[in-house]
Amino acid sequence: MKLVSDTIGRKDNPTEKDIRNAIAYPDGEEGFCSEDIVRLQIDQDNYLVIWIGNKQTGHRLELIEKGNKAIECVSRFDSETAKYLMTSYLNGNIIWAKEYQWKKPMVL
């Protein structure tokens, strides 16, 4: 697995601590933009991405699985929930995805 983020850079074989650090606004909330991401990828076709730059309105989450188009979660998440979902994904658990509504992602 790889972690790619606008906050702490790239990490091969990331740990839960790496994920927490990437989502925790390590340099404070100043200077972040709404398109800052944390992406945890199994490979090029399978990954979970969280847009973390807009903490006030909640983090946006998108899931991409091989053979399927990207889906965006209708719900927005606080930082603690985003950390939980991403560490669950790191540990091979995506059952939580069934608990949420999904839609075609917003194209910017």
XYZ file of N, CA and C in Angstrom:
324
model
N 0.826 -1.179 0.000
C 0.000 0.000 0.000
C 0.870 1.241 0.000
N 0.306 2.314 -0.524
C 0.994 3.607 -0.529
C 0.050 4.671 0.004
N 0.626 5.626 0.687
C -0.099 6.792 1.151
C 0.466 7.984 0.395
N -0.406 8.745 -0.238
C -0.007 9.938 -0.973
C -0.822 11.084 -0.392
N -0.147 12.125 0.066
C -0.893 13.226 0.673
C -0.248 14.568 0.367
N -1.073 15.591 0.447
C -0.580 16.957 0.299
C 0.000 17.474 1.612
N -0.158 16.717 2.685
C 0.286 17.181 3.997
C 1.628 16.599 4.411
N 1.806 15.287 4.276
C 3.066 14.669 4.714
C 3.812 13.976 3.580
N 3.350 14.136 2.355
C 4.033 13.547 1.213
C 3.643 12.097 0.967
N 4.596 11.315 0.455
C 4.347 9.915 0.086
C 5.006 8.973 1.087
N 4.289 7.876 1.356
C 4.824 6.842 2.242
C 4.502 5.480 1.645
N 5.528 4.647 1.473
C 5.307 3.248 1.119
C 5.043 2.489 2.412
N 4.158 1.512 2.347
C 3.815 0.715 3.532
C 3.454 1.604 4.722
N 2.435 2.453 4.565
C 2.082 3.395 5.628
C 1.547 2.686 6.872
N 1.653 3.378 7.972
C 1.125 2.892 9.244
C -0.111 3.713 9.613
N -0.815 3.261 10.646
C -1.953 4.036 11.141
C -1.491 5.412 11.610
N -0.304 5.482 12.173
C 0.240 6.771 12.617
C 0.446 7.709 11.428
N 0.928 7.188 10.302
C 1.095 8.011 9.100
C -0.244 8.594 8.662
N -1.284 7.776 8.696
C -2.618 8.235 8.300
C -3.100 9.325 9.246
N -2.974 9.094 10.542
C -3.396 10.110 11.518
C -2.646 11.420 11.293
N -1.342 11.327 11.061
C -0.544 12.537 10.826
C -0.962 13.261 9.552
N -1.279 12.524 8.511
C -1.668 13.136 7.237
C -2.990 13.881 7.342
N -3.915 13.363 8.138
C -5.241 13.973 8.258
C -5.281 15.026 9.361
N -4.277 15.068 10.207
C -4.303 15.920 11.399
C -3.846 17.356 11.174
N -3.723 17.794 9.927
C -3.268 19.159 9.685
C -1.958 19.413 10.434
N -0.884 18.693 10.080
C 0.355 18.745 10.853
C 0.969 20.132 11.001
N 0.732 21.012 10.066
C 1.293 22.364 10.161
C 0.237 23.384 10.563
N -0.856 22.917 11.144
C -1.957 23.808 11.477
C -2.889 23.943 10.292
N -4.021 24.542 10.510
C -5.030 24.615 9.461
C -4.792 25.734 8.459
N -3.904 26.638 8.752
C -3.623 27.733 7.829
C -2.937 27.203 6.577
N -3.318 27.717 5.445
C -2.647 27.357 4.211
C -3.200 26.141 3.495
N -4.175 25.474 4.071
C -4.759 24.319 3.398
C -5.838 24.788 2.444
N -5.977 24.093 1.328
C -7.044 24.431 0.391
C -8.010 23.258 0.295
N -9.178 23.493 -0.263
C -10.234 22.479 -0.287
C -9.878 21.264 -1.122
N -8.843 21.343 -1.923
C -8.457 20.198 -2.752
C -7.274 19.416 -2.184
N -6.843 19.717 -0.968
C -5.788 18.923 -0.336
C -6.308 17.518 -0.088
N -5.494 16.517 -0.422
C -5.956 15.135 -0.326
C -5.033 14.267 0.522
N -5.630 13.181 0.977
C -4.899 12.044 1.525
C -5.441 10.844 0.761
N -4.562 10.142 0.050
C -4.985 8.984 -0.756
C -4.226 7.754 -0.282
N -4.983 6.718 0.020
C -4.411 5.436 0.406
C -4.699 4.476 -0.728
N -3.647 4.006 -1.385
C -3.872 3.193 -2.568
C -3.252 1.810 -2.453
N -4.073 0.830 -2.843
C -3.602 -0.542 -2.960
C -2.754 -0.621 -4.223
N -3.279 -0.030 -5.309
C -2.579 0.089 -6.588
C -3.257 1.216 -7.362
N -2.912 1.382 -8.631
C -3.456 2.486 -9.435
C -4.971 2.411 -9.612
N -5.544 1.217 -9.492
C -6.972 1.036 -9.746
C -7.811 0.902 -8.488
N -7.210 0.880 -7.331
C -7.925 0.655 -6.076
C -7.401 1.596 -5.002
N -8.243 2.567 -4.620
C -7.794 3.484 -3.578
C -8.948 4.238 -2.945
N -8.653 4.793 -1.790
C -9.573 5.627 -1.034
C -8.921 6.994 -0.931
N -9.676 8.020 -1.252
C -9.127 9.377 -1.172
C -10.056 10.244 -0.331
N -9.454 11.066 0.514
C -10.201 11.992 1.356
C -9.668 13.394 1.100
N -10.592 14.291 0.761
C -10.234 15.706 0.611
C -10.316 16.305 1.999
N -9.191 16.779 2.512
C -9.132 17.211 3.912
C -9.066 18.718 4.089
N -9.020 19.463 3.026
C -8.761 20.893 3.134
C -9.909 21.750 3.605
N -11.106 21.189 3.740
C -12.235 22.001 4.158
C -12.854 21.406 5.415
N -12.157 21.555 6.510
C -12.547 20.933 7.778
C -13.896 21.450 8.291
N -14.222 22.696 8.021
C -15.453 23.282 8.550
C -16.710 22.598 8.002
N -16.693 22.212 6.738
C -17.877 21.587 6.139
C -17.775 20.071 6.098
N -16.669 19.530 6.527
C -16.484 18.083 6.545
C -15.641 17.609 5.377
N -14.981 16.501 5.595
C -14.102 15.931 4.580
C -14.907 15.109 3.583
N -14.555 15.241 2.323
C -15.195 14.504 1.231
C -14.412 13.224 0.990
N -15.120 12.137 0.714
C -14.489 10.835 0.555
C -14.880 10.221 -0.780
N -13.905 9.628 -1.459
C -14.152 8.955 -2.739
C -13.457 7.597 -2.713
N -14.144 6.591 -3.259
C -13.626 5.226 -3.292
C -13.555 4.768 -4.741
N -12.427 4.227 -5.123
C -12.233 3.721 -6.480
C -11.802 2.264 -6.357
N -12.553 1.388 -7.040
C -12.214 -0.030 -7.051
C -12.091 -0.491 -8.490
N -11.130 -1.366 -8.748
C -10.855 -1.849 -10.098
C -12.135 -2.341 -10.763
N -12.321 -1.924 -12.010
C -13.480 -2.350 -12.775
C -14.725 -1.524 -12.523
N -14.697 -0.665 -11.526
C -15.840 0.192 -11.218
C -15.430 1.646 -11.369
N -16.418 2.470 -11.605
C -16.136 3.900 -11.641
C -16.011 4.418 -10.220
N -15.416 5.553 -10.090
C -15.280 6.178 -8.781
C -16.659 6.488 -8.213
N -16.773 6.347 -6.897
C -17.993 6.735 -6.211
C -17.627 7.667 -5.067
N -18.471 8.671 -4.862
C -18.249 9.649 -3.804
C -19.312 9.466 -2.736
N -18.901 9.500 -1.495
C -19.838 9.362 -0.393
C -20.671 10.634 -0.273
N -21.973 10.456 -0.078
C -22.877 11.592 0.081
C -22.578 12.318 1.396
N -22.229 11.570 2.428
C -21.925 12.149 3.741
C -20.575 12.854 3.729
N -20.418 13.799 4.635
C -19.135 14.446 4.887
C -18.688 14.013 6.276
N -17.382 13.988 6.504
C -16.861 13.405 7.729
C -15.968 14.357 8.499
N -16.018 14.232 9.830
C -15.063 14.971 10.651
C -13.717 14.243 10.588
N -12.692 14.861 11.113
C -11.339 14.304 11.005
C -11.204 12.948 11.685
N -11.826 12.768 12.840
C -11.712 11.488 13.552
C -12.345 10.354 12.759
N -13.504 10.602 12.168
C -14.155 9.571 11.353
C -13.330 9.284 10.109
N -12.783 10.323 9.497
C -11.936 10.128 8.313
C -10.730 9.256 8.657
N -10.120 9.492 9.805
C -8.982 8.667 10.237
C -9.412 7.219 10.438
N -10.566 7.024 11.065
C -11.075 5.668 11.308
C -11.324 4.933 9.989
N -11.993 5.596 9.042
C -12.307 4.957 7.763
C -11.038 4.613 6.992
N -10.073 5.515 7.016
C -8.847 5.256 6.274
C -8.009 4.166 6.934
N -7.942 4.122 8.256
C -7.194 3.041 8.905
C -7.910 1.708 8.725
N -9.228 1.715 8.670
C -9.974 0.483 8.371
C -9.614 -0.014 6.979
N -9.558 0.898 6.016
C -9.179 0.543 4.645
C -7.752 -0.010 4.615
N -6.855 0.607 5.362
C -5.477 0.131 5.454
C -5.429 -1.322 5.929
N -6.328 -1.662 6.848
C -6.361 -3.005 7.424
C -7.244 -3.972 6.644
N -7.670 -3.568 5.436
C -8.436 -4.459 4.570
C -9.921 -4.509 4.848
N -10.422 -3.594 5.649
C -11.841 -3.579 6.000
C -12.550 -2.457 5.247
N -13.437 -2.832 4.322
C -14.261 -1.809 3.656
C -15.750 -2.091 3.850
N -16.076 -2.929 4.823
C -17.483 -3.215 5.111
C -18.233 -1.932 5.453
N -17.553 -0.983 6.074
C -18.174 0.290 6.436
C -18.777 1.000 5.228
N -18.277 0.729 4.037
C -18.769 1.412 2.830
C -20.251 1.139 2.592
N -20.739 -0.012 3.034
C -22.154 -0.359 2.855
C -23.071 0.479 3.736
N -22.513 1.140 4.732
C -23.305 1.942 5.665
C -23.646 3.329 5.123
N -23.050 3.713 4.007
C -23.218 5.068 3.490
C -23.835 5.068 2.102
N -24.424 6.205 1.741
C -24.931 6.406 0.382
C -23.792 6.927 -0.473
N -23.804 6.517 -1.755
C -22.754 6.903 -2.685
C -23.367 7.499 -3.936
N -22.605 8.336 -4.608
C -23.062 8.969 -5.847
C -21.877 9.079 -6.797
N -22.181 9.438 -8.032
C -21.126 9.732 -8.998
C -20.365 10.954 -8.491
N -19.032 10.940 -8.544
C -18.260 12.056 -7.992
C -18.487 13.374 -8.724
N -18.330 14.435 -7.963
C -18.422 15.781 -8.501
C -17.183 16.047 -9.351
N -17.377 16.543 -10.537
C -16.255 16.884 -11.411
C -16.006 18.377 -11.292
N -14.755 18.727 -10.992
C -14.418 20.156 -10.834
C -13.910 20.732 -12.120
